[in-house]
Structure formats: C-alpha cells, structure tokens
mmCIF file of C-alpha atoms in Angstrom:
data_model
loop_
_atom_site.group_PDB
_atom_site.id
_atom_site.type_symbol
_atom_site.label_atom_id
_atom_site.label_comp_id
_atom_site.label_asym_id
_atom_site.label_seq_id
_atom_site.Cartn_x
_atom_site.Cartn_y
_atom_site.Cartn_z
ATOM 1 C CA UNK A 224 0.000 0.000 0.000
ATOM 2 C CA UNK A 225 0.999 3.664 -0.581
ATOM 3 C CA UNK A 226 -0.800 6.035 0.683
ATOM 4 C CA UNK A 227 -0.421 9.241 -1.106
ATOM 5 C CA UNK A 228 -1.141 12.693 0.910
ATOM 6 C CA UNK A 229 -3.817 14.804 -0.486
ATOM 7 C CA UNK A 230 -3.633 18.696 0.322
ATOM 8 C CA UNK A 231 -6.962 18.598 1.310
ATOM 9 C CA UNK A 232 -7.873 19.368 4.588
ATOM 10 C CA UNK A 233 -10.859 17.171 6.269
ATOM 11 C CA UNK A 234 -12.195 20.747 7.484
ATOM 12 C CA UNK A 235 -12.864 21.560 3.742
ATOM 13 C CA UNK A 236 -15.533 18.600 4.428
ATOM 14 C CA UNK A 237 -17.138 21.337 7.312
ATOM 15 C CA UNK A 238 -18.645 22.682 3.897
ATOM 16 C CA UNK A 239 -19.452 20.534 1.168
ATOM 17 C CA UNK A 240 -19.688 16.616 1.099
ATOM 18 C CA UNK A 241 -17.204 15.888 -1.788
ATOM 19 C CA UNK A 242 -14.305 17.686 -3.688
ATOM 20 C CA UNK A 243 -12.297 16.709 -6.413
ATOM 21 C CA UNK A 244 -8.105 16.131 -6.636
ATOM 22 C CA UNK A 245 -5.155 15.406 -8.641
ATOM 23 C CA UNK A 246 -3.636 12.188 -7.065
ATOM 24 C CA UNK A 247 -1.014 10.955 -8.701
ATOM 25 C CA UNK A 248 -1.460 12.389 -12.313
ATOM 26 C CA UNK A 249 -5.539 11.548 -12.288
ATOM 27 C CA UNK A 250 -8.745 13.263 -10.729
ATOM 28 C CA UNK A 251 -10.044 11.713 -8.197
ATOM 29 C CA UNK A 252 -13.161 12.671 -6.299
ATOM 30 C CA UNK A 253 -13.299 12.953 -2.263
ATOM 31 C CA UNK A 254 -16.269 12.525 -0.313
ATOM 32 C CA UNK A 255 -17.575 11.902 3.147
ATOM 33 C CA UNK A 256 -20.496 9.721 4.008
ATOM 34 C CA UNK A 257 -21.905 9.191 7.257
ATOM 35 C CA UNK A 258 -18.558 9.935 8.856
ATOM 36 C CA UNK A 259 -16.685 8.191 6.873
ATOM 37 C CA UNK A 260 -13.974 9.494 3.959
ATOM 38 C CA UNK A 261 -14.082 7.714 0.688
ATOM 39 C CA UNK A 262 -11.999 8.119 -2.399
ATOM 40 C CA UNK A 263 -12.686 6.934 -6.198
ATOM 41 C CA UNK A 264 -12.159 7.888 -9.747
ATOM 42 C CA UNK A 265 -13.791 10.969 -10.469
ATOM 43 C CA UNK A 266 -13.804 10.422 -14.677
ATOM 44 C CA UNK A 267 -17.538 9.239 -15.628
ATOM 45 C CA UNK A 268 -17.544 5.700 -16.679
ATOM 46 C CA UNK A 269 -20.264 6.230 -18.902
ATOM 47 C CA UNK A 270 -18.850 8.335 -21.547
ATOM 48 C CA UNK A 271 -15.224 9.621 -19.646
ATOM 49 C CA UNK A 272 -16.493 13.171 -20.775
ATOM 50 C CA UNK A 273 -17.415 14.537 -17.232
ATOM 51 C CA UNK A 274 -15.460 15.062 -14.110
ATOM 52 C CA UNK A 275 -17.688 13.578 -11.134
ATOM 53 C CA UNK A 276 -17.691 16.370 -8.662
ATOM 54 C CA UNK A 277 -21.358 16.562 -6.686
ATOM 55 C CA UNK A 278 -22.263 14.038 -4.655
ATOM 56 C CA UNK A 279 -26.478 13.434 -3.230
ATOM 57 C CA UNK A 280 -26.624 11.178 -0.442
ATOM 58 C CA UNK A 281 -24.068 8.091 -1.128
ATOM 59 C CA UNK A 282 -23.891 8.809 -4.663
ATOM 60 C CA UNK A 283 -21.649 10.595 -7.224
ATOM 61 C CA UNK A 284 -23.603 12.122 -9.835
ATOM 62 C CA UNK A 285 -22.167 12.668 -13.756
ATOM 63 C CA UNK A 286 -23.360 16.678 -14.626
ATOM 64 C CA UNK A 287 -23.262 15.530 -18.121
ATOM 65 C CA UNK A 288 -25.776 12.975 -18.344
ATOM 66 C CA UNK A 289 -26.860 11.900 -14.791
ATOM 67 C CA UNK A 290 -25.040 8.447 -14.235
ATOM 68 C CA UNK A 291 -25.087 8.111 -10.589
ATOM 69 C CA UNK A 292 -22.340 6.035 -8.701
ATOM 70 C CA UNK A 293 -21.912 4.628 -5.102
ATOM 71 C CA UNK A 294 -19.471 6.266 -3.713
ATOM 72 C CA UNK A 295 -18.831 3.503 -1.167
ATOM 73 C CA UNK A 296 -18.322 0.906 -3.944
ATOM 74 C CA UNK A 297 -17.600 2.471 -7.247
ATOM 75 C CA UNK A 298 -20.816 0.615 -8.596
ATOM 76 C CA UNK A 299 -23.051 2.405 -10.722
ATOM 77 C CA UNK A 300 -26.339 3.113 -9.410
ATOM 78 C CA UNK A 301 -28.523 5.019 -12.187
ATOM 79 C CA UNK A 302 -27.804 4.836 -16.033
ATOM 80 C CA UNK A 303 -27.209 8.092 -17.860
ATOM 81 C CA UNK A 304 -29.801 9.504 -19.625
ATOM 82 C CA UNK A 305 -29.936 11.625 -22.710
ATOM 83 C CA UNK A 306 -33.697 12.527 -22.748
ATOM 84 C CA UNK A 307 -36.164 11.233 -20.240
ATOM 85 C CA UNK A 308 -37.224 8.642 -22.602
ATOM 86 C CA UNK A 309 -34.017 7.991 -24.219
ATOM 87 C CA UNK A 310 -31.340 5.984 -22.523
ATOM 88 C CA UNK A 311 -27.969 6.521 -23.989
ATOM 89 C CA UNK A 312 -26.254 3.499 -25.920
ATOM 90 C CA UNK A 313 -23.437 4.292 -24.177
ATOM 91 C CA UNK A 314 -24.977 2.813 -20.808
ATOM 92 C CA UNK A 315 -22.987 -0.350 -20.524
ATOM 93 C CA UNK A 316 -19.077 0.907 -20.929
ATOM 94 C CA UNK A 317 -18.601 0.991 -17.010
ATOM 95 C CA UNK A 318 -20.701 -0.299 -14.359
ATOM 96 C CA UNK A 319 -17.888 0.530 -11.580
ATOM 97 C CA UNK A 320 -15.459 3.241 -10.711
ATOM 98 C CA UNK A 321 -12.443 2.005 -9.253
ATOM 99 C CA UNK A 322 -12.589 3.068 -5.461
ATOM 100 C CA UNK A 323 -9.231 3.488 -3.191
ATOM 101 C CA UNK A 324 -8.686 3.435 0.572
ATOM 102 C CA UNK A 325 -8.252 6.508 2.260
ATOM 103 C CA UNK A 326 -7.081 7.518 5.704
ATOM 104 C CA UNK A 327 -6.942 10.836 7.641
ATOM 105 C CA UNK A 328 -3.564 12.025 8.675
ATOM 106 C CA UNK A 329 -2.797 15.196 11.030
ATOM 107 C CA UNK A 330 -5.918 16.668 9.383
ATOM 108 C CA UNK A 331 -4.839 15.707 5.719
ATOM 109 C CA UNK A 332 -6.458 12.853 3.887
ATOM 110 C CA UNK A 333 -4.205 9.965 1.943
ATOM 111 C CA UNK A 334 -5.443 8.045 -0.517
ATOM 112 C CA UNK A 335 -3.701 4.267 -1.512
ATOM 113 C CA UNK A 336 -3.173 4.691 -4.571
ATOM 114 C CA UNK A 337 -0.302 3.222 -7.329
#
C-alpha cells in the first residue's frame, strides 16, 4: 500500500460533502459519508467526458448525463440519460469506478493509490 497525501484538509468537508483532486497524475473525487472518507475515480464511466464532482446522499452524480455512482463501492447506481425517454447506448461501458482506501492524517487525507 501507498498512501499518497492529499492537500486537502478534512475541514474543507465542514462545507461541502465531496471535492475533487489530482492524485497521482488523475482526478479523483473525495467525499464523506456518514462519517466516513471515501476516495474513487472521479472520470464518468459512462462516456469519460465529465469530471464527477457533486455528490447526493451516497452517490456521485455525472453533470453531463446523470449516471449516478456509489461512492462507497464504485458501482453504478442510475444509467445516464440523454432525454427522459431515451437511454444513452453508451450505458454499458462501465458499471464501476475504481474506489481506493483513504485515511486521515494530522488533518490531511491519503489516498492508496499506485
């Protein structure tokens, strides 16, 4: 394992529920859920065109299209949608984000991350 320090602080969590950062080389978003910190790839799976940044309850949401993803297991939880009606054929490249292990350190959070 390899924990990598983020320079975010866990008070920026006071605030807002999730935040997005650059560990090593790729974005990855930060959240906090029912006390706990979780980390996972913040590139939509669904078409890799959005950057995951808001997160509603447990899950991530895609502003592009609406793809919703746990952010406790990476899993998708809601296919995107184009239209109401029309579900984009794009639905099935990614069921899961890849999720890493974080830790809090001195008021800093790590992810494990290669």
């Amino acid at each position: 394992m390899v924990y990598r320090k983020v320079t975010i602080s866990t008070k920026v969590f006071e605030n807002t529920n999730a935040i997005v950062a650059w560990v090593s080389g790729r974005p990855v978003l930060l959240s906090k859920y029912e006390g706990k910190y979780y980390a996972m790839d913040a590139v939509c799976g669904h078409m890799g065109c959005a950057i995951l940044d808001k997160v509603e309850g447990k899950e991530a949401v895609c502003p592009a299209h609406r793809a919703r993803y746990d952010v406790t297991t990476g899993k998708k939880t809601a296919d995107a949608v184009i239209r109401p009606e029309v579900k984009c054929e794009y639905n099935e490249a990614s069921d899961t984000l890849k999720v890493y292990p974080v830790r809090e350190n001195n008021g800093f959070l790590e992810v494990d991350m290669p």
